[in-house]
Amino acid sequence: MKRTLPVVLLSSLVSVALAGCASSAHDATNEAAAAATAPAAAATANNGAALDAALAGSIRDPRNVARDQYRHPRETLTFFGVAPQQTVIEITPGAGWYSEILAPYLKDGGHYVAAVWDDAITGQPKYRYDLNKTLRAKFAGNAAAYGTPEVRVFDPKAPNFGRAGSADTVLTFRNAHNWVSDGNAETYFKAFYDVLKPGGVLGVVDHRAKPGTDLAKQKESGYLTQDLVIQLAQGAGFVLEEKSEINANPKDTTDHPNGVWTLPPVNRHDAADDAKYKAIGESDRMTLRFRKAK
């Protein structure tokens, strides 16, 4: 006589078998995911070590290192996703505060571009020529540390930062308020969009005004509302990916007699008030990461 398993028992056995198969498939998926993410995790760790080495570099001016407490370069560059294999354009780096970090960080596998005002154009403010001279001398004075950074000039009235789609990242630190004051901010943001590859990142740090501050006050004080900067970037086609409070300073009330220039490092204030403004430190700053659509 042929025996049959009870329906309930048969159903249970089938469920166990299916569960086992599902578990095996799940384990295989997890293993595949882990294998796929391991190289990315290792690359991230390597990037962090390389960035730490650049931050600890002996070429950094001690006066610049002292300002890390306000500018948080490690956290800021990590937030922007800057990797040592990238082509990175820094807009008007001045005397090279970030250049001392970025050029060594990128010298072996990437490319650092310092985009500066074209000093072949006459009639510009004297400080522009002086800063360009200082930056070029900095790079020439230690090729072993800086590698071969590029100083790329542009016309401030019609900015163009290079071949379309050629950069992975564009960075601008405390510059946007100048463009707003000059009335050509839209032109700059459009030029950033053009030079970036699809999927490229625009990283913006600037002095942050209180929400609702009118435009005239923003131009006068050097502080911009976060909404205005986001509007400018989105108007050029960028997508706001993330905001960060890395460079926030709650001690900064933003209502100083000489605007943001009252605070360090400019210190445009009476000597008697030095301790007061030193206790505040550098300005409250927005840190925004935008991305160009792929």
mmCIF file of N, CA, C and O in Angstrom, residues 92-96 116-117 119 125-138:
data_model
loop_
_atom_site.group_PDB
_atom_site.id
_atom_site.type_symbol
_atom_site.label_atom_id
_atom_site.label_comp_id
_atom_site.label_asym_id
_atom_site.label_seq_id
_atom_site.Cartn_x
_atom_site.Cartn_y
_atom_site.Cartn_z
ATOM 1 N N THR A 92 39.466 81.236 -7.964
ATOM 2 C CA THR A 92 40.190 82.322 -7.290
ATOM 3 C C THR A 92 40.679 81.927 -5.896
ATOM 4 O O THR A 92 40.141 82.366 -4.887
ATOM 5 N N PRO A 93 41.713 81.092 -5.847
ATOM 6 C CA PRO A 93 42.212 80.605 -4.560
ATOM 7 C C PRO A 93 43.012 81.623 -3.757
ATOM 8 O O PRO A 93 43.528 81.299 -2.683
ATOM 9 N N GLY A 94 43.121 82.858 -4.250
ATOM 10 C CA GLY A 94 43.846 83.882 -3.507
ATOM 11 C C GLY A 94 45.318 83.532 -3.399
ATOM 12 O O GLY A 94 45.966 83.149 -4.366
ATOM 13 N N ALA A 95 45.853 83.635 -2.176
ATOM 14 C CA ALA A 95 47.266 83.329 -1.951
ATOM 15 C C ALA A 95 47.502 81.837 -1.795
ATOM 16 O O ALA A 95 48.643 81.408 -1.625
ATOM 17 N N GLY A 96 46.432 81.035 -1.818
ATOM 18 C CA GLY A 96 46.609 79.582 -1.856
ATOM 19 C C GLY A 96 46.371 78.851 -0.553
ATOM 20 O O GLY A 96 47.020 77.833 -0.294
ATOM 21 N N VAL A 116 42.347 81.716 -11.900
ATOM 22 C CA VAL A 116 42.641 83.060 -11.395
ATOM 23 C C VAL A 116 42.277 84.120 -12.431
ATOM 24 O O VAL A 116 42.177 83.835 -13.623
ATOM 25 N N TRP A 117 42.098 85.332 -11.942
ATOM 26 C CA TRP A 117 41.828 86.450 -12.846
ATOM 27 C C TRP A 117 42.986 86.610 -13.825
ATOM 28 O O TRP A 117 44.161 86.529 -13.450
ATOM 29 N N ASP A 119 45.727 88.137 -15.453
ATOM 30 C CA ASP A 119 46.512 89.327 -15.144
ATOM 31 C C ASP A 119 47.116 89.975 -16.382
ATOM 32 O O ASP A 119 47.866 90.955 -16.270
ATOM 33 N N PRO A 125 41.794 95.574 -9.947
ATOM 34 C CA PRO A 125 42.340 95.951 -8.641
ATOM 35 C C PRO A 125 43.735 95.351 -8.438
ATOM 36 O O PRO A 125 43.989 94.213 -8.851
ATOM 37 N N LYS A 126 44.619 96.095 -7.806
ATOM 38 C CA LYS A 126 46.009 95.688 -7.644
ATOM 39 C C LYS A 126 46.143 94.340 -6.934
ATOM 40 O O LYS A 126 47.035 93.544 -7.249
ATOM 41 N N TYR A 127 45.243 94.066 -5.974
ATOM 42 C CA TYR A 127 45.387 92.832 -5.198
ATOM 43 C C TYR A 127 45.308 91.586 -6.084
ATOM 44 O O TYR A 127 45.894 90.550 -5.755
ATOM 45 N N ARG A 128 44.610 91.670 -7.186
ATOM 46 C CA ARG A 128 44.506 90.507 -8.069
ATOM 47 C C ARG A 128 45.858 90.142 -8.666
ATOM 48 O O ARG A 128 46.234 88.958 -8.712
ATOM 49 N N TYR A 129 46.590 91.127 -9.124
ATOM 50 C CA TYR A 129 47.917 90.874 -9.681
ATOM 51 C C TYR A 129 48.862 90.350 -8.600
ATOM 52 O O TYR A 129 49.653 89.429 -8.835
ATOM 53 N N ASP A 130 48.756 90.940 -7.414
ATOM 54 C CA ASP A 130 49.628 90.528 -6.305
ATOM 55 C C ASP A 130 49.354 89.084 -5.885
ATOM 56 O O ASP A 130 50.290 88.306 -5.650
ATOM 57 N N LEU A 131 48.092 88.713 -5.784
ATOM 58 C CA LEU A 131 47.745 87.359 -5.372
ATOM 59 C C LEU A 131 48.193 86.328 -6.410
ATOM 60 O O LEU A 131 48.675 85.246 -6.056
ATOM 61 N N ASN A 132 48.022 86.658 -7.681
ATOM 62 C CA ASN A 132 48.470 85.737 -8.734
ATOM 63 C C ASN A 132 49.978 85.512 -8.660
ATOM 64 O O ASN A 132 50.466 84.384 -8.814
ATOM 65 N N LYS A 133 50.706 86.582 -8.425
ATOM 66 C CA LYS A 133 52.158 86.485 -8.303
ATOM 67 C C LYS A 133 52.546 85.608 -7.114
ATOM 68 O O LYS A 133 53.431 84.747 -7.211
ATOM 69 N N THR A 134 51.862 85.811 -6.000
ATOM 70 C CA THR A 134 52.136 85.017 -4.791
ATOM 71 C C THR A 134 51.854 83.542 -5.028
ATOM 72 O O THR A 134 52.635 82.666 -4.636
ATOM 73 N N LEU A 135 50.741 83.251 -5.698
ATOM 74 C CA LEU A 135 50.356 81.862 -5.932
ATOM 75 C C LEU A 135 51.356 81.162 -6.856
ATOM 76 O O LEU A 135 51.775 80.031 -6.592
ATOM 77 N N ARG A 136 51.732 81.817 -7.922
ATOM 78 C CA ARG A 136 52.696 81.214 -8.854
ATOM 79 C C ARG A 136 54.044 80.964 -8.170
ATOM 80 O O ARG A 136 54.679 79.931 -8.392
ATOM 81 N N ALA A 137 54.451 81.910 -7.326
ATOM 82 C CA ALA A 137 55.713 81.747 -6.603
ATOM 83 C C ALA A 137 55.634 80.584 -5.621
ATOM 84 O O ALA A 137 56.599 79.832 -5.442
ATOM 85 N N LYS A 138 54.481 80.407 -5.015
ATOM 86 C CA LYS A 138 54.281 79.293 -4.087
ATOM 87 C C LYS A 138 54.482 77.961 -4.795
ATOM 88 O O LYS A 138 55.205 77.075 -4.319
#
